Amino acid sequence: MDFLLQHYNYLWLAIALTSGILLFGPMLRVNPNAISPQQAVLLLNREDAVVIDVREQAEYASGHVPNARHIPLKEITDRAGELKKFAKRPFIVVCQSGNRSAAALDALRKAGFERVFNLSGGVAAWKEAGQPLSRA
């Protein structure tokens, strides 16, 4: 009888551990290439980072990070050569929410750029953090 009770205790323990991992696992994953708007401002001010906006033209025109270079995601691989002159500076890749910029980050890394960061939450997070947007 004790064996059965112990067996069920292990089952409950396994269920509890599994549910805990499933619940808290996504929060524990850390993307070292993702930066917050505040970290982006520090990179811009301290290291003269280059901001690359990979959204479509209409999205870019509606408001973008000041001085951002506009290179749509579908053109990022072909136009990576334009960025070679800034290779020693860090790059901050931006889209609306942070998803498209993750793909652009991978393309830039494959093109040989090492210090490439994804603005977590994209332009939406930038705006929510109270940072300015440019329409020029």
GROMACS .gro file of C-alpha atoms in nm, residues 1-134:
model
  134
    1MET     CA    1   0.000   0.000   0.000
    2ASP     CA    2   0.281   0.244   0.083
    3PHE     CA    3   0.435   0.175  -0.258
    4LEU     CA    4   0.116   0.289  -0.433
    5LEU     CA    5   0.096   0.603  -0.225
    6GLN     CA    6   0.458   0.688  -0.304
    7HIS     CA    7   0.398   0.613  -0.672
    8TYR     CA    8   0.108   0.858  -0.683
    9ASN     CA    9   0.317   1.121  -0.504
   10TYR     CA   10   0.575   1.101  -0.781
   11LEU     CA   11   0.299   1.134  -1.037
   12TRP     CA   12   0.166   1.448  -0.871
   13LEU     CA   13   0.516   1.587  -0.842
   14ALA     CA   14   0.578   1.523  -1.211
   15ILE     CA   15   0.249   1.693  -1.303
   16ALA     CA   16   0.329   1.994  -1.083
   17LEU     CA   17   0.680   2.030  -1.230
   18THR     CA   18   0.553   1.998  -1.587
   19SER     CA   19   0.282   2.259  -1.539
   20GLY     CA   20   0.532   2.494  -1.371
   21ILE     CA   21   0.776   2.463  -1.658
   22LEU     CA   22   0.500   2.521  -1.913
   23LEU     CA   23   0.370   2.821  -1.719
   24PHE     CA   24   0.696   2.994  -1.634
   25GLY     CA   25   0.926   2.866  -1.909
   26PRO     CA   26   0.846   3.138  -2.163
   27MET     CA   27   0.919   3.407  -1.905
   28LEU     CA   28   1.261   3.259  -1.836
   29ARG     CA   29   1.374   3.263  -2.198
   30VAL     CA   30   1.605   3.556  -2.251
   31ASN     CA   31   1.691   3.686  -2.594
   32PRO     CA   32   2.036   3.848  -2.567
   33ASN     CA   33   1.974   4.042  -2.889
   34ALA     CA   34   1.651   4.204  -2.769
   35ILE     CA   35   1.681   4.547  -2.610
   36SER     CA   36   1.427   4.776  -2.449
   37PRO     CA   37   1.362   5.132  -2.568
   38GLN     CA   38   1.569   5.260  -2.275
   39GLN     CA   39   1.864   5.039  -2.371
   40ALA     CA   40   1.826   5.158  -2.731
   41VAL     CA   41   1.848   5.521  -2.620
   42LEU     CA   42   2.169   5.440  -2.432
   43LEU     CA   43   2.318   5.275  -2.743
   44LEU     CA   44   2.216   5.574  -2.953
   45ASN     CA   45   2.365   5.827  -2.712
   46ARG     CA   46   2.678   5.643  -2.603
   47GLU     CA   47   2.779   5.451  -2.917
   48ASP     CA   48   2.603   5.635  -3.199
   49ALA     CA   49   2.402   5.327  -3.296
   50VAL     CA   50   2.242   5.301  -3.638
   51VAL     CA   51   1.865   5.243  -3.638
   52ILE     CA   52   1.725   5.040  -3.928
   53ASP     CA   53   1.348   5.043  -3.975
   54VAL     CA   54   1.234   4.736  -4.171
   55ARG     CA   55   0.864   4.827  -4.200
   56GLU     CA   56   0.687   4.909  -4.524
   57GLN     CA   57   0.692   5.266  -4.659
   58ALA     CA   58   0.345   5.361  -4.531
   59GLU     CA   59   0.427   5.238  -4.181
   60TYR     CA   60   0.759   5.422  -4.183
   61ALA     CA   61   0.593   5.745  -4.300
   62SER     CA   62   0.338   5.726  -4.018
   63GLY     CA   63   0.616   5.770  -3.761
   64HIS     CA   64   0.963   5.626  -3.703
   65VAL     CA   65   1.256   5.649  -3.464
   66PRO     CA   66   1.437   5.976  -3.543
   67ASN     CA   67   1.724   5.933  -3.791
   68ALA     CA   68   1.626   5.574  -3.866
   69ARG     CA   69   1.735   5.435  -4.202
   70HIS     CA   70   1.446   5.282  -4.391
   71ILE     CA   71   1.524   4.943  -4.546
   72PRO     CA   72   1.212   4.725  -4.584
   73LEU     CA   73   1.251   4.367  -4.467
   74LYS     CA   74   1.222   4.223  -4.818
   75GLU     CA   75   1.522   4.437  -4.926
   76ILE     CA   76   1.746   4.388  -4.622
   77THR     CA   77   1.969   4.119  -4.775
   78ASP     CA   78   2.017   4.306  -5.104
   79ARG     CA   79   2.086   4.639  -4.936
   80ALA     CA   80   2.311   4.519  -4.652
   81GLY     CA   81   2.611   4.653  -4.845
   82GLU     CA   82   2.486   5.008  -4.782
   83LEU     CA   83   2.552   4.952  -4.413
   84LYS     CA   84   2.917   4.840  -4.442
   85LYS     CA   85   3.040   5.195  -4.373
   86PHE     CA   86   2.874   5.173  -4.029
   87ALA     CA   87   3.007   4.824  -3.947
   88LYS     CA   88   3.190   4.935  -3.631
   89ARG     CA   89   2.874   5.085  -3.482
   90PRO     CA   90   2.591   4.886  -3.322
   91PHE     CA   91   2.270   4.839  -3.521
   92ILE     CA   92   1.920   4.855  -3.376
   93VAL     CA   93   1.663   4.690  -3.601
   94VAL     CA   94   1.305   4.813  -3.564
   95CYS     CA   95   0.962   4.711  -3.693
   96GLN     CA   96   0.613   4.771  -3.557
   97SER     CA   97   0.613   4.503  -3.285
   98GLY     CA   98   0.955   4.332  -3.293
   99ASN     CA   99   0.871   4.026  -3.506
  100ARG     CA  100   0.985   4.133  -3.854
  101SER     CA  101   1.296   4.292  -3.710
  102ALA     CA  102   1.398   3.954  -3.566
  103ALA     CA  103   1.411   3.816  -3.922
  104ALA     CA  104   1.611   4.119  -4.036
  105LEU     CA  105   1.851   4.071  -3.747
  106ASP     CA  106   1.926   3.718  -3.869
  107ALA     CA  107   1.985   3.844  -4.225
  108LEU     CA  108   2.225   4.113  -4.103
  109ARG     CA  109   2.418   3.864  -3.892
  110LYS     CA  110   2.455   3.639  -4.196
  111ALA     CA  111   2.584   3.942  -4.387
  112GLY     CA  112   2.865   3.974  -4.133
  113PHE     CA  113   2.736   4.236  -3.888
  114GLU     CA  114   2.809   4.141  -3.529
  115ARG     CA  115   2.651   4.401  -3.302
  116VAL     CA  116   2.288   4.383  -3.412
  117PHE     CA  117   1.999   4.427  -3.170
  118ASN     CA  118   1.623   4.392  -3.199
  119LEU     CA  119   1.410   4.665  -3.040
  120SER     CA  120   1.179   4.458  -2.822
  121GLY     CA  121   0.820   4.562  -2.886
  122GLY     CA  122   0.922   4.769  -3.189
  123VAL     CA  123   0.797   5.119  -3.261
  124ALA     CA  124   0.491   5.051  -3.046
  125ALA     CA  125   0.713   5.002  -2.739
  126TRP     CA  126   0.926   5.301  -2.839
  127LYS     CA  127   0.616   5.521  -2.849
  128GLU     CA  128   0.477   5.371  -2.526
  129ALA     CA  129   0.806   5.453  -2.352
  130GLY     CA  130   0.749   5.819  -2.437
  131GLN     CA  131   1.027   5.840  -2.696
  132PRO     CA  132   0.985   6.076  -2.993
  133LEU     CA  133   0.874   5.971  -3.339
  134SER     CA  134   0.972   6.151  -3.657
   0.00000   0.00000   0.00000
